[in-house]
Short mmCIF file of C-alpha atoms in Angstrom, two decimals:
data_model
loop_
_atom_site.label_atom_id
_atom_site.label_comp_id
_atom_site.label_asym_id
_atom_site.label_seq_id
_atom_site.Cartn_x
_atom_site.Cartn_y
_atom_site.Cartn_z
CA MET A 1 127.25 150.88 99.40
CA GLN A 2 127.45 150.78 95.63
CA GLU A 3 130.65 152.81 95.76
CA ASN A 4 132.30 149.73 97.31
CA LEU A 5 131.88 147.99 93.94
CA ILE A 6 133.61 150.63 91.81
CA ILE A 7 137.22 149.61 92.48
CA PRO A 8 136.59 145.84 92.09
CA LEU A 9 134.77 146.41 88.81
CA LEU A 10 137.56 148.68 87.56
CA LEU A 11 140.11 146.00 88.44
CA ILE A 12 138.09 143.36 86.61
CA GLY A 13 137.67 145.60 83.56
CA ALA A 14 141.38 146.40 83.48
CA GLY A 15 142.19 142.71 83.87
CA VAL A 16 140.01 141.81 80.88
CA LEU A 17 141.65 144.47 78.69
CA VAL A 18 145.18 143.42 79.66
CA LEU A 19 144.31 139.75 79.09
CA LEU A 20 142.94 140.55 75.63
CA ALA A 21 146.16 142.40 74.80
CA GLY A 22 148.17 139.41 75.96
CA LEU A 23 146.07 137.00 73.90
CA ALA A 24 146.55 139.20 70.83
CA LYS A 25 150.32 139.22 71.40
CA ARG A 26 150.36 135.44 71.84
CA SER A 27 148.35 134.99 68.64
CA GLN A 28 150.81 137.20 66.74
CA ALA A 29 153.77 135.31 68.18
CA ARG A 30 152.30 131.94 67.21
CA ASP A 31 151.57 133.24 63.73
CA MET A 32 155.19 134.36 63.33
CA GLU A 33 156.56 131.07 64.70
CA GLY A 34 155.29 129.29 61.61
CA LEU A 35 156.99 131.66 59.16
CA PRO A 36 160.45 130.92 57.73
CA CYS A 37 163.51 133.15 57.98
CA ARG A 38 165.31 132.79 54.66
CA HIS A 39 168.53 133.94 53.10
CA ILE A 40 167.77 136.77 50.71
CA SER A 41 168.82 134.75 47.67
CA GLU A 42 166.27 132.08 48.66
CA LEU A 43 163.22 134.33 49.15
CA VAL A 44 159.97 133.06 47.65
CA PRO A 45 157.94 135.72 45.77
CA GLY A 46 154.46 136.31 47.15
CA GLU A 47 155.13 134.49 50.43
CA ARG A 48 155.30 135.93 53.96
CA GLN A 49 158.79 135.40 55.37
CA PHE A 50 161.52 136.91 57.52
CA ILE A 51 164.88 138.27 56.48
CA THR A 52 167.69 139.44 58.75
CA GLY A 53 170.99 141.19 58.11
CA LYS A 54 172.84 144.50 58.21
CA ALA A 55 171.10 147.78 57.38
CA GLN A 56 172.91 149.67 54.62
CA SER A 57 172.15 152.70 52.45
CA PRO A 58 174.07 154.79 49.89
CA ALA A 59 172.11 157.87 51.05
CA LEU A 60 172.24 158.50 54.80
CA ALA A 61 170.28 161.16 56.68
CA ASP A 62 170.95 162.88 60.01
CA SER A 63 168.59 161.69 62.72
CA PRO A 64 166.55 164.64 64.08
CA VAL A 65 167.49 164.33 67.78
CA SER A 66 170.80 162.46 68.08
CA LYS A 67 172.11 164.05 64.86
CA LYS A 68 173.78 160.78 63.85
CA PRO A 69 173.93 159.42 60.29
CA CYS A 70 171.12 156.88 59.94
CA VAL A 71 169.44 154.79 57.26
CA PHE A 72 165.96 155.58 58.56
CA TYR A 73 164.22 157.65 61.22
CA HIS A 74 160.73 158.22 62.57
CA GLU A 75 160.28 161.69 64.02
CA GLN A 76 157.38 162.79 66.23
CA ILE A 77 156.69 166.37 67.28
CA GLU A 78 154.44 167.24 70.22
CA GLN A 79 153.35 170.60 71.58
CA TYR A 80 152.47 171.41 75.18
CA HIS A 81 149.09 173.09 75.65
CA ARG A 82 148.48 174.83 78.96
CA ARG A 83 145.00 175.16 80.38
CA SER A 84 143.94 178.79 80.69
CA GLY A 85 144.43 180.13 84.18
CA ARG A 86 146.27 177.00 85.36
CA GLY A 87 149.84 175.85 85.40
CA VAL A 88 149.07 172.38 84.10
CA GLY A 89 148.37 171.14 80.60
CA HIS A 90 148.97 168.25 78.22
CA TRP A 91 151.17 167.20 75.31
CA GLU A 92 149.42 167.08 71.96
CA HIS A 93 150.67 165.24 68.88
CA VAL A 94 151.44 167.72 66.09
CA SER A 95 153.15 165.80 63.31
CA GLU A 96 155.32 162.82 62.45
CA ILE A 97 157.75 161.99 59.67
CA TYR A 98 158.93 158.64 58.33
CA TYR A 99 162.14 159.25 56.42
CA GLY A 100 164.49 156.87 54.71
CA ALA A 101 164.75 153.44 53.15
CA PHE A 102 167.57 150.94 53.28
CA PHE A 103 168.93 147.63 52.12
CA ILE A 104 169.12 144.61 54.39
CA ALA A 105 172.22 142.67 53.36
CA ASP A 106 173.15 139.11 54.24
CA PRO A 107 175.94 136.92 52.80
CA THR A 108 173.72 135.92 49.85
CA GLY A 109 172.34 139.25 48.67
CA GLN A 110 170.31 142.31 49.60
CA ALA A 111 166.68 143.44 49.81
CA LEU A 112 165.20 146.93 49.95
CA VAL A 113 163.05 147.89 52.97
CA LEU A 114 160.82 150.97 53.19
CA PRO A 115 159.36 151.28 56.73
CA ARG A 116 156.22 153.29 57.32
CA ALA A 117 153.44 153.63 59.94
CA GLY A 118 152.57 150.42 61.71
CA SER A 119 155.62 148.41 60.68
CA LEU A 120 158.15 149.60 63.29
CA ASP A 121 158.68 147.16 66.17
CA LEU A 122 161.86 148.53 67.69
CA LEU A 123 163.37 147.41 70.97
CA ARG A 124 165.20 150.72 71.30
CA GLY A 125 163.01 153.34 72.92
CA LYS A 126 162.39 156.88 71.76
CA LEU A 127 165.09 159.49 72.13
CA THR A 128 163.42 162.76 73.11
CA LEU A 129 164.55 166.38 73.04
CA ASP A 130 162.69 169.42 74.37
CA ASP A 131 164.41 171.69 71.88
CA ILE A 132 162.27 174.81 72.15
CA ALA A 133 159.67 176.10 74.60
CA ASP A 134 156.60 173.88 74.82
CA THR A 135 157.74 171.68 71.91
CA ARG A 136 159.04 168.13 72.20
CA LYS A 137 160.76 166.16 69.45
CA SER A 138 161.28 162.39 69.55
CA GLU A 139 163.12 160.01 67.25
CA ARG A 140 163.35 156.30 66.60
CA ALA A 141 166.14 155.50 64.20
CA LEU A 142 168.04 152.68 62.50
CA PHE A 143 171.75 153.10 61.91
CA PRO A 144 174.25 151.81 59.32
CA ASP A 145 175.43 148.21 59.82
CA GLU A 146 172.86 147.63 62.56
CA ILE A 147 171.38 144.13 62.52
CA VAL A 148 167.75 144.40 61.42
CA THR A 149 164.96 141.88 60.91
CA ALA A 150 162.01 142.41 58.56
CA LEU A 151 158.81 140.43 58.05
CA GLY A 152 156.73 140.73 54.92
CA THR A 153 156.00 139.67 51.38
CA PRO A 154 158.70 140.65 48.84
CA ARG A 155 157.73 142.46 45.66
CA PRO A 156 159.86 143.31 42.59
CA LEU A 157 161.84 146.52 42.18
CA ARG A 158 159.62 147.81 39.35
CA GLU A 159 156.63 147.87 41.73
CA LEU A 160 158.64 149.80 44.30
CA VAL A 161 159.67 152.39 41.70
CA GLU A 162 156.01 152.81 40.67
CA TYR A 163 155.15 153.22 44.36
CA LEU A 164 157.86 155.88 44.79
CA ARG A 165 156.64 157.83 41.77
CA GLY A 166 153.60 158.70 43.87
CA VAL A 167 153.61 160.78 47.03
CA TYR A 168 155.65 158.16 48.88
CA ALA A 169 158.93 159.42 47.37
CA ALA A 170 158.73 162.40 49.75
CA GLY A 171 159.96 160.21 52.60
CA VAL A 172 163.01 158.83 50.76
CA PRO A 173 166.31 160.68 50.17
CA PRO A 174 166.34 161.99 46.56
CA GLY A 175 169.72 160.39 45.95
CA LEU A 176 168.35 156.96 46.88
CA VAL A 177 165.26 157.45 44.69
CA ALA A 178 167.51 158.31 41.75
CA GLU A 179 169.67 155.25 42.45
CA LEU A 180 166.65 152.94 42.59
CA ILE A 181 165.27 154.33 39.31
CA LYS A 182 168.68 153.75 37.74
CA MET A 183 168.80 150.20 39.13
CA GLU A 184 165.29 149.46 37.83
CA ARG A 185 166.42 150.14 34.26
CA ASP A 186 169.04 147.39 34.53
CA PRO A 187 167.54 143.92 33.88
CA ALA A 188 170.09 142.45 36.28
CA ASN A 189 168.20 144.07 39.18
CA ALA A 190 164.76 142.77 38.18
CA GLY A 191 164.89 140.18 40.93
CA LEU A 192 165.76 142.59 43.76
CA PRO A 193 163.22 141.82 46.54
CA CYS A 194 161.54 144.89 48.05
CA PHE A 195 159.47 145.12 51.22
CA PHE A 196 157.17 148.15 51.31
CA GLY A 197 153.56 149.28 51.74
CA ASP A 198 151.25 146.48 52.81
CA GLY A 199 154.02 144.02 51.93
CA LEU A 200 156.03 145.06 55.01
CA GLU A 201 154.58 143.96 58.35
CA ARG A 202 157.42 144.33 60.86
CA VAL A 203 160.84 145.94 61.11
CA ALA A 204 162.85 145.13 64.24
CA ASP A 205 166.25 146.32 65.47
CA GLN A 206 167.27 142.80 66.51
CA PRO A 207 168.63 139.64 64.87
CA TYR A 208 165.88 137.21 63.88
CA SER A 209 166.64 134.72 66.68
CA ASP A 210 166.37 137.42 69.36
CA TYR A 211 163.25 138.95 67.82
CA ALA A 212 161.46 135.60 67.55
CA SER A 213 162.34 134.76 71.16
CA SER A 214 161.25 138.15 72.53
CA SER A 215 158.00 138.03 70.54
CA ALA A 216 157.17 134.63 72.00
CA SER A 217 157.87 135.75 75.57
CA SER A 218 156.30 139.22 75.36
CA ALA A 219 152.77 137.81 75.68
CA TRP A 220 153.34 136.25 79.08
CA LEU A 221 153.66 139.51 81.02
CA PRO A 222 150.23 140.93 79.99
CA LEU A 223 148.66 137.48 80.41
CA ALA A 224 150.04 137.17 83.93
CA GLY A 225 149.22 140.80 84.74
CA GLY A 226 145.67 140.47 83.41
CA ALA A 227 145.08 137.29 85.41
CA ALA A 228 146.40 138.99 88.57
CA LEU A 229 144.10 141.99 88.05
CA LEU A 230 141.12 139.71 87.49
CA LEU A 231 141.85 137.72 90.65
CA ALA A 232 142.33 140.89 92.66
CA GLY A 233 139.12 142.36 91.28
CA ALA A 234 137.16 139.17 91.91
CA GLY A 235 138.46 139.00 95.47
CA ALA A 236 137.61 142.64 96.11
CA LEU A 237 134.16 142.15 94.56
CA LEU A 238 133.39 139.14 96.77
CA SER A 239 134.59 141.07 99.79
CA ALA A 240 132.42 144.05 98.88
CA LEU A 241 129.40 141.83 98.31
CA GLY A 242 130.07 140.20 101.66
CA VAL A 243 130.05 143.60 103.31
CA LEU A 244 126.78 144.45 101.57
CA GLY A 245 125.26 141.12 102.49
CA GLY A 246 126.35 141.47 106.10
CA GLY A 247 124.25 144.60 106.43
CA VAL A 248 120.98 142.80 105.64
CA ASN A 249 118.98 141.30 108.50
CA ILE A 250 116.99 138.24 107.40
CA GLU A 251 114.66 136.57 109.93
#
């Protein structure tokens, strides 16, 4: 009769995992609720804060799937591996590329944003193309004049240029790197705020008000789903235990 317990225990385990994911999302949302969204000219150095505005760049790139001019794209390439002697298989991650950087501009100024792994929080889903046999290419991109929100801790332009002099320049259009180096030599640009590396936590393809609202509400679905799975699992477990108990004759 032990097999009667497998499904209830799986439901309970899944419910716990989904609940934990929901609690993590709620914790993140509450953390972000206490952070200010400031005009770029009012940013406080060394402080976590939001900015929101239009994405702009003097050096656009063509997105790998849609082939549209963009300020930034994240490309993933997967390859299909077939099992020997069978017609089925699985997709395996091969490589990914983060390419581009851009300015977020609001009526008071502009800030430079350099997205990388872990910072993308885009509402727009992946656009996928099976361009050659057994190979799949996907993109997530940000386009010129799109409203974008970023969360992080701004750092000065000179630190960004030092960062780009390392291997990180490979993911930025050469024309933009040259422009930033030129800007860094001008004392007037010393105060340009830059969000990059561990100083950039989130980049969203939404205005701040929409992003804050969706972040606050996104936790409720996994919380409700996890609770439902737990209740279903607990009910099934009690039912299974009742079946097991009913088979025992006690005199």
